[in-house]
Short mmCIF file of N, CA and C in Angstrom, two decimals:
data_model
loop_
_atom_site.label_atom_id
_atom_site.label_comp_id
_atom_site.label_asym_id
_atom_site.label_seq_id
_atom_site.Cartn_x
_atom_site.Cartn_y
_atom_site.Cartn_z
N UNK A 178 -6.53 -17.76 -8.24
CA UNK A 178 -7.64 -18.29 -7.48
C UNK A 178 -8.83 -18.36 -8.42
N UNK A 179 -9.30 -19.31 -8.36
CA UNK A 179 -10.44 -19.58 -9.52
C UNK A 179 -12.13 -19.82 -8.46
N UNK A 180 -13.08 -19.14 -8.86
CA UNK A 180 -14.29 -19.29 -8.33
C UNK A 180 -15.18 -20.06 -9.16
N UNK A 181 -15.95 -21.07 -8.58
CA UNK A 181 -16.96 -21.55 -9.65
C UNK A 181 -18.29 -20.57 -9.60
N UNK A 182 -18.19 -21.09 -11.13
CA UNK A 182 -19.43 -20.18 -11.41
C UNK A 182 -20.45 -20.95 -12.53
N UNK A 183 -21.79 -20.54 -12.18
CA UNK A 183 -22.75 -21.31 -13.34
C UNK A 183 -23.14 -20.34 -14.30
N UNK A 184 -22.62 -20.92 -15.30
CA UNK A 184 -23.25 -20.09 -16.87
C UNK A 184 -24.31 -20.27 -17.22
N UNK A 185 -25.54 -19.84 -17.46
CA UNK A 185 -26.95 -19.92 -18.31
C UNK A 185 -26.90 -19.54 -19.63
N UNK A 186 -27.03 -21.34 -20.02
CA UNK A 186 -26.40 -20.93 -21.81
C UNK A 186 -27.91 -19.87 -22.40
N UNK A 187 -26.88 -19.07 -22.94
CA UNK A 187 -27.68 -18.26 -23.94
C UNK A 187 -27.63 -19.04 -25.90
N UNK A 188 -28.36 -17.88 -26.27
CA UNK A 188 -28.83 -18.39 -27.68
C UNK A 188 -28.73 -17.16 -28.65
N UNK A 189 -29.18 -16.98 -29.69
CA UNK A 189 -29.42 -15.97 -30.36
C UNK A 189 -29.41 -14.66 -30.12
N UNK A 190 -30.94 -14.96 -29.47
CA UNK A 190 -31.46 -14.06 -29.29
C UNK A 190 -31.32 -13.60 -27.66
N UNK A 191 -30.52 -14.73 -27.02
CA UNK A 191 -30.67 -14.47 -25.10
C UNK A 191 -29.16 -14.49 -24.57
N UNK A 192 -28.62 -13.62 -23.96
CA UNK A 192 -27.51 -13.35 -23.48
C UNK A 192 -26.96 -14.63 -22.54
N UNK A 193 -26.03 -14.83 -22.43
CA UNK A 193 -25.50 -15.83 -21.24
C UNK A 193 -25.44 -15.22 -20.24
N UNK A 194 -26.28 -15.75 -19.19
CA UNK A 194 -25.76 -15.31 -17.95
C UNK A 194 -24.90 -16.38 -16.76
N UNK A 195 -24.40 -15.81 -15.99
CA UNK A 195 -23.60 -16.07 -14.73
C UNK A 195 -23.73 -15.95 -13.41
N UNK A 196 -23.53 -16.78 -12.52
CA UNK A 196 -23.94 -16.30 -11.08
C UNK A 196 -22.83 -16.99 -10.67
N UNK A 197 -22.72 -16.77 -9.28
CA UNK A 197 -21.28 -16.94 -8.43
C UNK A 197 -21.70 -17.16 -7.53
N UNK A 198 -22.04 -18.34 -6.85
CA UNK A 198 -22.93 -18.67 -5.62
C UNK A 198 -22.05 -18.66 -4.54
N UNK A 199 -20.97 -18.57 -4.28
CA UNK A 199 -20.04 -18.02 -3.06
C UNK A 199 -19.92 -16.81 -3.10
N UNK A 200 -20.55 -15.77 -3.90
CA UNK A 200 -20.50 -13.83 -3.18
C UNK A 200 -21.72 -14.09 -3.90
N UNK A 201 -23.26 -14.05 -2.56
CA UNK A 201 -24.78 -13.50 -3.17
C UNK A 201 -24.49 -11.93 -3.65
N UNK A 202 -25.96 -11.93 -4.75
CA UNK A 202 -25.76 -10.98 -5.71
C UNK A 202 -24.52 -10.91 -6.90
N UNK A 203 -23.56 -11.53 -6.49
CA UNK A 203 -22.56 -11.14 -8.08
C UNK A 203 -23.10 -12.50 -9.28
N UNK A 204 -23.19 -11.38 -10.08
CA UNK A 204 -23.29 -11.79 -10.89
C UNK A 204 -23.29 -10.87 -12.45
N UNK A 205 -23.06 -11.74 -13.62
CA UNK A 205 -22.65 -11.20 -15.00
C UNK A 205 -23.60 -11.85 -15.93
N UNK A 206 -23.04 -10.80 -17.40
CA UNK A 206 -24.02 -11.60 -18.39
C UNK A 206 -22.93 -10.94 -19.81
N UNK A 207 -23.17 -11.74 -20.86
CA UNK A 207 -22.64 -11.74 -22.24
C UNK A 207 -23.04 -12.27 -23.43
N UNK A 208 -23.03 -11.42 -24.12
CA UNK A 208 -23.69 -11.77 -25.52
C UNK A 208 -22.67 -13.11 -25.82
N UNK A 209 -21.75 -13.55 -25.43
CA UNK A 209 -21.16 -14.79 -25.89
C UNK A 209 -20.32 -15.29 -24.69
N UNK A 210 -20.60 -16.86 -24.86
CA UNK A 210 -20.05 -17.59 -23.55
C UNK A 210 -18.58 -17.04 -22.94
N UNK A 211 -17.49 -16.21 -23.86
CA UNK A 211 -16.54 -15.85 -23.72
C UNK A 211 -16.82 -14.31 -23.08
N UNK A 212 -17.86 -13.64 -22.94
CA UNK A 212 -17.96 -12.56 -22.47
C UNK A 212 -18.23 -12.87 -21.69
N UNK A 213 -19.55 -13.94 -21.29
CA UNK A 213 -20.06 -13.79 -19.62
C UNK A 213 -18.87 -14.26 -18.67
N UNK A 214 -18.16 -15.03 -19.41
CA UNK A 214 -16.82 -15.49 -18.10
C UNK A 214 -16.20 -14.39 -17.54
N UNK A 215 -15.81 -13.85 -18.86
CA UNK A 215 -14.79 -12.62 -18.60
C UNK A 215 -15.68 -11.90 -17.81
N UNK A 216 -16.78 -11.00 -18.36
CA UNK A 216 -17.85 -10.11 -17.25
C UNK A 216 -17.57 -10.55 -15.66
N UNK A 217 -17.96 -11.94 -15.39
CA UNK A 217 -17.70 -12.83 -14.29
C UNK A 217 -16.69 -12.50 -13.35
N UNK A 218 -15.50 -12.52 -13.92
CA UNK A 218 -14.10 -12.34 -13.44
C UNK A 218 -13.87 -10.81 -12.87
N UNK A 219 -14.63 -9.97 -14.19
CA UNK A 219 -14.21 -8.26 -13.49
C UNK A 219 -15.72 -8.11 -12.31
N UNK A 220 -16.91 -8.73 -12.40
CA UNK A 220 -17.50 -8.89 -11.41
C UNK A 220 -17.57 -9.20 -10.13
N UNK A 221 -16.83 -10.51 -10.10
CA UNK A 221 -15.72 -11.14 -8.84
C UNK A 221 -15.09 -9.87 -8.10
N UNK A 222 -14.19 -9.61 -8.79
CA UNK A 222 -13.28 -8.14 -8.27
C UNK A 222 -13.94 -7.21 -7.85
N UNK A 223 -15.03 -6.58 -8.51
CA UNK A 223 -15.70 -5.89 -7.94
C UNK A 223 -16.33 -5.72 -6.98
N UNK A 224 -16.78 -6.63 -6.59
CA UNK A 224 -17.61 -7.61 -5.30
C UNK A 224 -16.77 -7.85 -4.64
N UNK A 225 -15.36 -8.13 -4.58
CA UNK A 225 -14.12 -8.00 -3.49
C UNK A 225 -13.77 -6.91 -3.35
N UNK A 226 -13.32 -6.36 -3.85
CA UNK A 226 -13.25 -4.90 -3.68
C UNK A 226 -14.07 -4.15 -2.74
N UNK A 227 -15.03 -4.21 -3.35
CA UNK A 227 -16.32 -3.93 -2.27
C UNK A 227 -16.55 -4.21 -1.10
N UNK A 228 -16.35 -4.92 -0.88
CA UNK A 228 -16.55 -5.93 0.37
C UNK A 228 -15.54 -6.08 1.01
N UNK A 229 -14.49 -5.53 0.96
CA UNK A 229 -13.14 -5.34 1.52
C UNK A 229 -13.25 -3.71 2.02
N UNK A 230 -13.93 -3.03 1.25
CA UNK A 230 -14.09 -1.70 1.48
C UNK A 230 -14.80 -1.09 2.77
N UNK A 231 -15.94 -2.24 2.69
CA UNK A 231 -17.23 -2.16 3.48
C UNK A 231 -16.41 -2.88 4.86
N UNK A 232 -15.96 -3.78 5.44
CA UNK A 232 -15.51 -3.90 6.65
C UNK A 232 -15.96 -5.57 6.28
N UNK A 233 -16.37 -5.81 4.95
CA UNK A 233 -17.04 -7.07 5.10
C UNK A 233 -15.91 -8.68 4.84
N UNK A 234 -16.29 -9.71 5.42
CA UNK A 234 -15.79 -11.04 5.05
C UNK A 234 -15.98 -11.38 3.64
N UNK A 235 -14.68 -11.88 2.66
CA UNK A 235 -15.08 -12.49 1.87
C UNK A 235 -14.86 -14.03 1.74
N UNK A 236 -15.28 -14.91 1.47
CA UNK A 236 -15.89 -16.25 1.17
C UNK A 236 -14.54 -16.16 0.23
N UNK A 237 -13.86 -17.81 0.82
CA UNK A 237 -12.82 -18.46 -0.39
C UNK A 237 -13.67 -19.35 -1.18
N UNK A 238 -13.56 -19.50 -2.32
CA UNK A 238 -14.23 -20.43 -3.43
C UNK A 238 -14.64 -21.73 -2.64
N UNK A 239 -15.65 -22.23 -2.79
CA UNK A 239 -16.17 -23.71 -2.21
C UNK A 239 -15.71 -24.63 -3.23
N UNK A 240 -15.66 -25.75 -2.91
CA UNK A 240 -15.37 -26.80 -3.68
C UNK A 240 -16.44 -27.06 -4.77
N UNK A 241 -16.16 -27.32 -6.27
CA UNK A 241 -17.15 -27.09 -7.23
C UNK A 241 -17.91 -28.69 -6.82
N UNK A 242 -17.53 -29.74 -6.62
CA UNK A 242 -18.08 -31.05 -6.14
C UNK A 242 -19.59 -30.56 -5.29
N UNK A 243 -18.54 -29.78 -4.17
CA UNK A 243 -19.68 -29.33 -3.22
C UNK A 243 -20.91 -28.38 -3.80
N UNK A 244 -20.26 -27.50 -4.50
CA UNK A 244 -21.43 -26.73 -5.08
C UNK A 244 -22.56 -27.70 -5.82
N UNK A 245 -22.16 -28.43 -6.55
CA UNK A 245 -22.48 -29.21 -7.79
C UNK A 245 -23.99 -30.24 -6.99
N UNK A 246 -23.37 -30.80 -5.46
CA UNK A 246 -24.41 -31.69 -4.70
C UNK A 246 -25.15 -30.71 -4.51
N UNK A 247 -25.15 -29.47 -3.96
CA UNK A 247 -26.40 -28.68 -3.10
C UNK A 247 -26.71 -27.73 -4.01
N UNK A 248 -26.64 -27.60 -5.43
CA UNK A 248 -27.16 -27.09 -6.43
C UNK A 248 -28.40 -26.67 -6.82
N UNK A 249 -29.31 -25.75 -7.07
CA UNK A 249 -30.18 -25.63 -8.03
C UNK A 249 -30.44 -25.18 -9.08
N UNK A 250 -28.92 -25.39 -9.44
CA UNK A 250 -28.13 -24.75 -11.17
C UNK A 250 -27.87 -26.61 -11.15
N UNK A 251 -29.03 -27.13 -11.75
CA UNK A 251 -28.78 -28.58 -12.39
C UNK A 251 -29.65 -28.97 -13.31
N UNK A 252 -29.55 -29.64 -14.33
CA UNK A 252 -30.06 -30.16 -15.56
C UNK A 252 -29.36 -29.44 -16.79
N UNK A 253 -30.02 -29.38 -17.73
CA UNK A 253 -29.97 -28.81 -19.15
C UNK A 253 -29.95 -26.96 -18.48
N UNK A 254 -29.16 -26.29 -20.07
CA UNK A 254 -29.81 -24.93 -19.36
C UNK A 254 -28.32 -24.42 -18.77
N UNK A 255 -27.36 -25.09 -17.74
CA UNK A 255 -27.04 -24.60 -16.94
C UNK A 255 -25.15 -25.32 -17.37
N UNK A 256 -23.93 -24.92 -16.88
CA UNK A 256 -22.98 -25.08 -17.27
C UNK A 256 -22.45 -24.91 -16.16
N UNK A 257 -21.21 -25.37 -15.81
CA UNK A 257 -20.33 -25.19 -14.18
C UNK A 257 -19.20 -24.61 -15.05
N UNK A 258 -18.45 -23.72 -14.20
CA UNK A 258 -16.95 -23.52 -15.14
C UNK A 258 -16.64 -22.11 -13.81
N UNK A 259 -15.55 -21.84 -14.40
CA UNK A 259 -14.47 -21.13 -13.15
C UNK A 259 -14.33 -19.95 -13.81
N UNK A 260 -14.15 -18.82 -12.98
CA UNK A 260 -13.69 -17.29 -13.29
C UNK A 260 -12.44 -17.31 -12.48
N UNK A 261 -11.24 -17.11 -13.35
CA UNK A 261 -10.13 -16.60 -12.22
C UNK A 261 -9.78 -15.15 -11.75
N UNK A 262 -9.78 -15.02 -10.48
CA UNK A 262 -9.45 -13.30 -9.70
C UNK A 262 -7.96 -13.93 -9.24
N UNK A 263 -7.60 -12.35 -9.40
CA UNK A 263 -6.06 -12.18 -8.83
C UNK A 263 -5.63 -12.17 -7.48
N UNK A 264 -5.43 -13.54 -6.66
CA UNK A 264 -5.06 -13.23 -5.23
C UNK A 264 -4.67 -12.11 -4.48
N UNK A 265 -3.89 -11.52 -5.02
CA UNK A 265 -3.53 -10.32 -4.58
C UNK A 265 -4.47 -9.64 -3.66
N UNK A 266 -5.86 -9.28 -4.39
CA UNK A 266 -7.12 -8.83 -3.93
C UNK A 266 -7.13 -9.35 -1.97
N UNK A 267 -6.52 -10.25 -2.11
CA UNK A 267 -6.91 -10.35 -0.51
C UNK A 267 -5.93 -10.12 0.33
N UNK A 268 -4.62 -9.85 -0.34
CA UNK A 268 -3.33 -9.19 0.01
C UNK A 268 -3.44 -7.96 0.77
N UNK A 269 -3.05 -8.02 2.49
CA UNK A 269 -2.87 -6.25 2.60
C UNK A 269 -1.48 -6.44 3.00
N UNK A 270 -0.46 -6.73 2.98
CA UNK A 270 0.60 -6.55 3.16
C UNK A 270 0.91 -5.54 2.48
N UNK A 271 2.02 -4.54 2.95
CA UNK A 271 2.58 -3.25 2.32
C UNK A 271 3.97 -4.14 1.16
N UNK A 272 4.00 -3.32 0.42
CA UNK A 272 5.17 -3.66 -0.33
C UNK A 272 6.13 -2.52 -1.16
N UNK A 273 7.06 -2.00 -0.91
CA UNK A 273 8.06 -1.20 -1.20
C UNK A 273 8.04 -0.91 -2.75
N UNK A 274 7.60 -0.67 -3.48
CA UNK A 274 7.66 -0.18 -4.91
C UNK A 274 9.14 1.25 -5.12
N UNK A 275 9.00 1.25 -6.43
CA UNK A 275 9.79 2.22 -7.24
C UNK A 275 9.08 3.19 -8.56
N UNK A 276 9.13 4.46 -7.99
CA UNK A 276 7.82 4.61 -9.41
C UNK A 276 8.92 6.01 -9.79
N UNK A 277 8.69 6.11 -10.72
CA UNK A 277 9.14 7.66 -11.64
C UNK A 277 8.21 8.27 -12.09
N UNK A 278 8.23 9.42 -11.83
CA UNK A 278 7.56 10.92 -11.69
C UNK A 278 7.92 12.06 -11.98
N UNK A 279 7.76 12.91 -13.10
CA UNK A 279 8.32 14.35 -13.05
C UNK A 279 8.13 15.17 -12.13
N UNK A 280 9.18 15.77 -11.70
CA UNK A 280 9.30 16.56 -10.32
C UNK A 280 8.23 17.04 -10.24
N UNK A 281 7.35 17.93 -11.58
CA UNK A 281 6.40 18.94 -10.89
C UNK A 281 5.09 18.04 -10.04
N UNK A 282 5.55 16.39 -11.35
CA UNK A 282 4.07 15.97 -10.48
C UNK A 282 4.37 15.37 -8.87
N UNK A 283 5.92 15.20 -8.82
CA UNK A 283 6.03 14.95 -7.32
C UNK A 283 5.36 15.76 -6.46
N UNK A 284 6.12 16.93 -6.58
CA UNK A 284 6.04 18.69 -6.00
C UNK A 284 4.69 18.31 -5.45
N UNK A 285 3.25 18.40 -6.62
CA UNK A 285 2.29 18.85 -6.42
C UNK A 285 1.16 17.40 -5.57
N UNK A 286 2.34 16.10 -5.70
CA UNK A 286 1.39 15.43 -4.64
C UNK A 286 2.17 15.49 -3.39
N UNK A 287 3.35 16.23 -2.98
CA UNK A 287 4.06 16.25 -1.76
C UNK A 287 3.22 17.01 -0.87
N UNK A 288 3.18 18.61 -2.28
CA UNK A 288 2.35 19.60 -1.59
C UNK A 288 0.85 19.11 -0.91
N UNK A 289 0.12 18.48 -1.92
CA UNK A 289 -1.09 17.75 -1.60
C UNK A 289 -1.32 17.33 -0.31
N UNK A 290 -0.11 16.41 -0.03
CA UNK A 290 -0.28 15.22 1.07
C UNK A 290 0.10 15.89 2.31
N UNK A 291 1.02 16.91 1.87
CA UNK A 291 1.09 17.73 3.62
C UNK A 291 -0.78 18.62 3.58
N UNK A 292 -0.82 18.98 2.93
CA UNK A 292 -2.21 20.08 3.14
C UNK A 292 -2.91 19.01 4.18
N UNK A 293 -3.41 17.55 3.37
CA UNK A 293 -4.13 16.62 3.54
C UNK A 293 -3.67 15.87 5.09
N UNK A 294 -2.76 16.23 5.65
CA UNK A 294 -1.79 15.52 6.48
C UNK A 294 -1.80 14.24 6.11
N UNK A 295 -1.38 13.72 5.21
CA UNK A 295 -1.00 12.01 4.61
C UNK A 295 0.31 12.32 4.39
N UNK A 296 0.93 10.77 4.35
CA UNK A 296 2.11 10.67 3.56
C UNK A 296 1.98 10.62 1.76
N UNK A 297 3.09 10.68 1.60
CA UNK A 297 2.70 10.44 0.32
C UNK A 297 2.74 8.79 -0.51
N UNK A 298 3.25 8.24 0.48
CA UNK A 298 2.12 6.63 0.07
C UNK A 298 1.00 6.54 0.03
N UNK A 299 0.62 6.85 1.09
CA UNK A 299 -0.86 6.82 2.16
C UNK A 299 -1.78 7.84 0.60
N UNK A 300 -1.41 9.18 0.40
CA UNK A 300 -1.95 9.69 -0.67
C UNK A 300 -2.44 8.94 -2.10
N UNK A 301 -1.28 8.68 -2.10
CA UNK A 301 -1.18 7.51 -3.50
C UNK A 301 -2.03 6.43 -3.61
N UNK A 302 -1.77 5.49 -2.43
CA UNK A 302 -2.99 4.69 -2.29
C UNK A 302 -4.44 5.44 -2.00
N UNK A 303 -4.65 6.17 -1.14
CA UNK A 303 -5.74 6.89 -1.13
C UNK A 303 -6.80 7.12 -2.56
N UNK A 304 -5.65 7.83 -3.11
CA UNK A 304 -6.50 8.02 -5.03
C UNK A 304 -6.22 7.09 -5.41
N UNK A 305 -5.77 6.05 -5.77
CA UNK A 305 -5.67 4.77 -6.27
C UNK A 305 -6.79 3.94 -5.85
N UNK A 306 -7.26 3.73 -4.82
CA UNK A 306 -8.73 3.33 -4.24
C UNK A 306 -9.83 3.96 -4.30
N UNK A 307 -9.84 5.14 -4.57
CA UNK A 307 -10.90 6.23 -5.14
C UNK A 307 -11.29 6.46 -6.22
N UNK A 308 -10.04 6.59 -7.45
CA UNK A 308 -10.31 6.43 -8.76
C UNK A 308 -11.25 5.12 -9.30
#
């Protein structure tokens, strides 16, 4: 899934920056046009993440055409181009995995997850969203 995003060419001495006008507030910056994209992209995520966390709606990418007419990222100065995020992100379907573990570290998240009353999926994901 690719989001448009406007780059503010930088120079020398001035960082590139980025904004993402389908999630207000996200936004990135990079000492080189190849950083602010990338910044962009783990920014995106973050801001989904977030906002998935919070109980909140997130916005599918608008059409860059559309962005491009109701713009005030236009003239000189300013660049259109795409950050891609990993669909997944909007994925809650469960999905059956296979993981290997030395017993003790089983043991000690089995033990964990009964103290905690979780399963030990439910655990797993738990610190996996916390970390």
């Amino acid at each position: 899934m690719n989001y448009p995003i406007v780059i503010e060419t930088g120079s020398e001495t001035q960082a590139f920056g980025v904004i993402v006008p389908d999630l207000p507030g996200c936004f990135s910056a990079g000492d080189t046009f190849d950083e602010a994209v990338s910044g962009a992209a783990e920014a995106i995520t973050l801001w989904i993440e977030d906002a998935i966390e919070n109980g909140q709606s997130v916005p599918r990418p608008s059409p860059l055409d559309q962005l491009r007419a109701d713009s005030e990222w236009t003239g000189p100065g300013w660049i259109w181009g795409f950050a891609a995020v990993n669909p997944a992100l909007f994925d809650e379907s469960a999905e059956r995995i296979n993981i290997t573990l030395p017993r003790r570290i089983l043991a000690r998240l089995d033990r964990r997850a009964r103290e905690e009353n979780e399963t030990r999926s439910g655990m797993i994901a738990r610190l996996a969203l916390t970390a």
